[in-house]
Amino acid sequence: MASPEDVAELVARFGKAYSEWMHAQLQEAGTTPARARLLAALKCGGGARMSDLSDRLEVTPRNITKLVDGLESEGLVRREADPGDRRATIVGLTPDGEVVTKESMLRNEATLALFRELSDRDRADFVRVLQRLLEALDQRTA
């Protein structure tokens, strides 16, 4: 039986390997982890003020501005006036940004192929365990 220490070490090794692999996948797709994180944050959380994105992604406002500028020039995000504060700007995904985010990050064929390596039963067990750990983390941060 695996000890909690064994599990922690294995998760750390998997996390590092998965992160490096995803970084390579993003480079092949022509993007960077920072751009991918911003697009994913907008996809998952909806439009947000640039200052909130800076806080959420733990990057400087200057970096958020640079990322948004680049993604806006590609037609993937748009800036809109914040209806509640005329000094603030809301950043949101454009329809093209929605498609790119979904196809390149959330439904990436390489990622799906990796998880197809698991049997149906293994995937079900993996999901069950991950959900339980997420619940435990939610309880600890509440």
PDB file of C-alpha atoms in Angstrom, residues 10-140:
ATOM      1  CA  LEU A  10       4.200  10.659  -7.278  1.00  0.00           C
ATOM      2  CA  VAL A  11       1.779  13.567  -7.655  1.00  0.00           C
ATOM      3  CA  ALA A  12       4.698  16.012  -7.612  1.00  0.00           C
ATOM      4  CA  ARG A  13       6.518  14.010 -10.297  1.00  0.00           C
ATOM      5  CA  PHE A  14       3.369  13.777 -12.417  1.00  0.00           C
ATOM      6  CA  GLY A  15       2.673  17.499 -11.988  1.00  0.00           C
ATOM      7  CA  LYS A  16       6.160  18.440 -13.141  1.00  0.00           C
ATOM      8  CA  ALA A  17       6.109  16.045 -16.107  1.00  0.00           C
ATOM      9  CA  TYR A  18       2.577  17.106 -17.123  1.00  0.00           C
ATOM     10  CA  SER A  19       3.474  20.794 -16.863  1.00  0.00           C
ATOM     11  CA  GLU A  20       6.576  20.342 -19.032  1.00  0.00           C
ATOM     12  CA  TRP A  21       4.607  18.315 -21.560  1.00  0.00           C
ATOM     13  CA  MET A  22       1.789  20.900 -21.681  1.00  0.00           C
ATOM     14  CA  HIS A  23       4.359  23.672 -22.137  1.00  0.00           C
ATOM     15  CA  ALA A  24       5.713  21.831 -25.184  1.00  0.00           C
ATOM     16  CA  GLN A  25       2.170  21.330 -26.507  1.00  0.00           C
ATOM     17  CA  LEU A  26       1.451  25.058 -26.138  1.00  0.00           C
ATOM     18  CA  GLN A  27       4.662  25.950 -27.964  1.00  0.00           C
ATOM     19  CA  GLU A  28       3.682  23.633 -30.823  1.00  0.00           C
ATOM     20  CA  ALA A  29       0.303  25.382 -30.930  1.00  0.00           C
ATOM     21  CA  GLY A  30       2.067  28.740 -31.201  1.00  0.00           C
ATOM     22  CA  THR A  31       1.195  30.140 -27.798  1.00  0.00           C
ATOM     23  CA  THR A  32       2.745  30.542 -24.374  1.00  0.00           C
ATOM     24  CA  PRO A  33       1.679  29.338 -20.930  1.00  0.00           C
ATOM     25  CA  ALA A  34       0.946  32.942 -19.893  1.00  0.00           C
ATOM     26  CA  ARG A  35      -1.376  33.515 -22.852  1.00  0.00           C
ATOM     27  CA  ALA A  36      -3.022  30.142 -22.282  1.00  0.00           C
ATOM     28  CA  ARG A  37      -3.594  30.934 -18.579  1.00  0.00           C
ATOM     29  CA  LEU A  38      -5.200  34.269 -19.465  1.00  0.00           C
ATOM     30  CA  LEU A  39      -7.488  32.707 -22.070  1.00  0.00           C
ATOM     31  CA  ALA A  40      -8.408  29.887 -19.674  1.00  0.00           C
ATOM     32  CA  ALA A  41      -9.140  32.394 -16.880  1.00  0.00           C
ATOM     33  CA  LEU A  42     -11.486  34.297 -19.177  1.00  0.00           C
ATOM     34  CA  LYS A  43     -13.114  31.086 -20.377  1.00  0.00           C
ATOM     35  CA  CYS A  44     -13.669  29.769 -16.855  1.00  0.00           C
ATOM     36  CA  GLY A  45     -14.416  33.032 -15.063  1.00  0.00           C
ATOM     37  CA  GLY A  46     -15.946  35.181 -17.765  1.00  0.00           C
ATOM     38  CA  GLY A  47     -14.998  38.764 -18.505  1.00  0.00           C
ATOM     39  CA  ALA A  48     -12.958  40.514 -15.849  1.00  0.00           C
ATOM     40  CA  ARG A  49     -11.253  43.774 -15.037  1.00  0.00           C
ATOM     41  CA  MET A  50      -7.600  43.818 -15.950  1.00  0.00           C
ATOM     42  CA  SER A  51      -6.674  44.468 -12.318  1.00  0.00           C
ATOM     43  CA  ASP A  52      -8.656  41.388 -11.256  1.00  0.00           C
ATOM     44  CA  LEU A  53      -6.925  39.298 -13.915  1.00  0.00           C
ATOM     45  CA  SER A  54      -3.581  40.551 -12.671  1.00  0.00           C
ATOM     46  CA  ASP A  55      -4.463  39.459  -9.139  1.00  0.00           C
ATOM     47  CA  ARG A  56      -5.990  36.131 -10.203  1.00  0.00           C
ATOM     48  CA  LEU A  57      -3.030  35.166 -12.388  1.00  0.00           C
ATOM     49  CA  GLU A  58      -0.478  36.676  -9.995  1.00  0.00           C
ATOM     50  CA  VAL A  59       1.229  38.759 -12.666  1.00  0.00           C
ATOM     51  CA  THR A  60       1.914  42.466 -12.827  1.00  0.00           C
ATOM     52  CA  PRO A  61      -0.617  44.834 -14.385  1.00  0.00           C
ATOM     53  CA  ARG A  62       2.007  45.647 -17.011  1.00  0.00           C
ATOM     54  CA  ASN A  63       2.195  41.970 -18.037  1.00  0.00           C
ATOM     55  CA  ILE A  64      -1.587  41.691 -18.224  1.00  0.00           C
ATOM     56  CA  THR A  65      -1.678  44.760 -20.468  1.00  0.00           C
ATOM     57  CA  LYS A  66       0.954  43.244 -22.752  1.00  0.00           C
ATOM     58  CA  LEU A  67      -0.868  39.906 -22.920  1.00  0.00           C
ATOM     59  CA  VAL A  68      -4.231  41.545 -23.572  1.00  0.00           C
ATOM     60  CA  ASP A  69      -2.715  43.791 -26.253  1.00  0.00           C
ATOM     61  CA  GLY A  70      -1.345  40.766 -28.103  1.00  0.00           C
ATOM     62  CA  LEU A  71      -4.520  38.709 -27.797  1.00  0.00           C
ATOM     63  CA  GLU A  72      -6.653  41.701 -28.791  1.00  0.00           C
ATOM     64  CA  SER A  73      -4.562  42.275 -31.933  1.00  0.00           C
ATOM     65  CA  GLU A  74      -5.271  38.655 -32.881  1.00  0.00           C
ATOM     66  CA  GLY A  75      -9.005  39.119 -32.318  1.00  0.00           C
ATOM     67  CA  LEU A  76      -9.147  36.689 -29.399  1.00  0.00           C
ATOM     68  CA  VAL A  77     -10.122  39.138 -26.646  1.00  0.00           C
ATOM     69  CA  ARG A  78     -11.850  42.499 -26.540  1.00  0.00           C
ATOM     70  CA  ARG A  79     -11.862  45.385 -24.122  1.00  0.00           C
ATOM     71  CA  GLU A  80     -15.132  46.963 -23.050  1.00  0.00           C
ATOM     72  CA  ALA A  81     -15.963  49.762 -20.665  1.00  0.00           C
ATOM     73  CA  ASP A  82     -16.990  48.548 -17.217  1.00  0.00           C
ATOM     74  CA  PRO A  83     -20.617  49.648 -16.806  1.00  0.00           C
ATOM     75  CA  GLY A  84     -20.074  50.033 -13.056  1.00  0.00           C
ATOM     76  CA  ASP A  85     -16.865  52.069 -13.237  1.00  0.00           C
ATOM     77  CA  ARG A  86     -16.104  54.179 -16.279  1.00  0.00           C
ATOM     78  CA  ARG A  87     -12.395  54.212 -15.372  1.00  0.00           C
ATOM     79  CA  ALA A  88     -12.126  50.429 -15.560  1.00  0.00           C
ATOM     80  CA  THR A  89     -11.985  48.093 -18.543  1.00  0.00           C
ATOM     81  CA  ILE A  90     -13.468  44.622 -18.792  1.00  0.00           C
ATOM     82  CA  VAL A  91     -11.610  42.053 -20.875  1.00  0.00           C
ATOM     83  CA  GLY A  92     -13.586  39.222 -22.430  1.00  0.00           C
ATOM     84  CA  LEU A  93     -13.211  36.533 -25.032  1.00  0.00           C
ATOM     85  CA  THR A  94     -14.400  37.217 -28.553  1.00  0.00           C
ATOM     86  CA  PRO A  95     -16.253  34.458 -30.400  1.00  0.00           C
ATOM     87  CA  ASP A  96     -12.934  33.559 -32.075  1.00  0.00           C
ATOM     88  CA  GLY A  97     -11.293  33.527 -28.648  1.00  0.00           C
ATOM     89  CA  GLU A  98     -13.957  31.135 -27.381  1.00  0.00           C
ATOM     90  CA  VAL A  99     -13.272  28.746 -30.263  1.00  0.00           C
ATOM     91  CA  VAL A 100      -9.487  28.936 -29.933  1.00  0.00           C
ATOM     92  CA  THR A 101      -9.638  28.396 -26.185  1.00  0.00           C
ATOM     93  CA  LYS A 102     -11.963  25.435 -26.463  1.00  0.00           C
ATOM     94  CA  GLU A 103     -10.142  23.758 -29.330  1.00  0.00           C
ATOM     95  CA  SER A 104      -6.572  24.437 -28.310  1.00  0.00           C
ATOM     96  CA  MET A 105      -6.693  24.064 -24.545  1.00  0.00           C
ATOM     97  CA  LEU A 106      -9.846  22.394 -23.355  1.00  0.00           C
ATOM     98  CA  ARG A 107     -10.183  19.833 -26.137  1.00  0.00           C
ATOM     99  CA  ASN A 108      -6.577  19.541 -27.240  1.00  0.00           C
ATOM    100  CA  GLU A 109      -6.214  16.222 -29.060  1.00  0.00           C
ATOM    101  CA  ALA A 110      -2.827  15.525 -27.489  1.00  0.00           C
ATOM    102  CA  THR A 111      -4.320  15.951 -24.013  1.00  0.00           C
ATOM    103  CA  LEU A 112      -7.279  13.733 -24.848  1.00  0.00           C
ATOM    104  CA  ALA A 113      -4.943  11.100 -26.270  1.00  0.00           C
ATOM    105  CA  LEU A 114      -2.946  11.090 -23.030  1.00  0.00           C
ATOM    106  CA  PHE A 115      -6.058  10.381 -20.963  1.00  0.00           C
ATOM    107  CA  ARG A 116      -7.201   7.752 -23.469  1.00  0.00           C
ATOM    108  CA  GLU A 117      -4.185   5.770 -22.231  1.00  0.00           C
ATOM    109  CA  LEU A 118      -6.330   4.996 -19.183  1.00  0.00           C
ATOM    110  CA  SER A 119      -9.079   2.406 -19.266  1.00  0.00           C
ATOM    111  CA  ASP A 120     -12.652   3.539 -18.654  1.00  0.00           C
ATOM    112  CA  ARG A 121     -12.417   2.169 -15.119  1.00  0.00           C
ATOM    113  CA  ASP A 122      -9.075   3.899 -14.455  1.00  0.00           C
ATOM    114  CA  ARG A 123     -10.487   7.207 -15.720  1.00  0.00           C
ATOM    115  CA  ALA A 124     -13.528   6.820 -13.465  1.00  0.00           C
ATOM    116  CA  ASP A 125     -11.275   6.067 -10.478  1.00  0.00           C
ATOM    117  CA  PHE A 126      -8.997   8.984 -11.367  1.00  0.00           C
ATOM    118  CA  VAL A 127     -11.963  11.377 -11.554  1.00  0.00           C
ATOM    119  CA  ARG A 128     -13.324  10.087  -8.248  1.00  0.00           C
ATOM    120  CA  VAL A 129      -9.979  10.579  -6.497  1.00  0.00           C
ATOM    121  CA  LEU A 130      -9.414  14.038  -8.002  1.00  0.00           C
ATOM    122  CA  GLN A 131     -12.914  15.126  -6.992  1.00  0.00           C
ATOM    123  CA  ARG A 132     -12.312  13.921  -3.438  1.00  0.00           C
ATOM    124  CA  LEU A 133      -9.005  15.809  -3.232  1.00  0.00           C
ATOM    125  CA  LEU A 134     -10.625  18.959  -4.636  1.00  0.00           C
ATOM    126  CA  GLU A 135     -13.360  18.694  -1.991  1.00  0.00           C
ATOM    127  CA  ALA A 136     -10.685  18.324   0.722  1.00  0.00           C
ATOM    128  CA  LEU A 137      -8.852  21.390  -0.598  1.00  0.00           C
ATOM    129  CA  ASP A 138     -12.104  23.370  -0.729  1.00  0.00           C
ATOM    130  CA  GLN A 139     -12.765  22.491   2.923  1.00  0.00           C
ATOM    131  CA  ARG A 140      -9.268  23.589   3.927  1.00  0.00           C
TER     132      ARG A 140
END
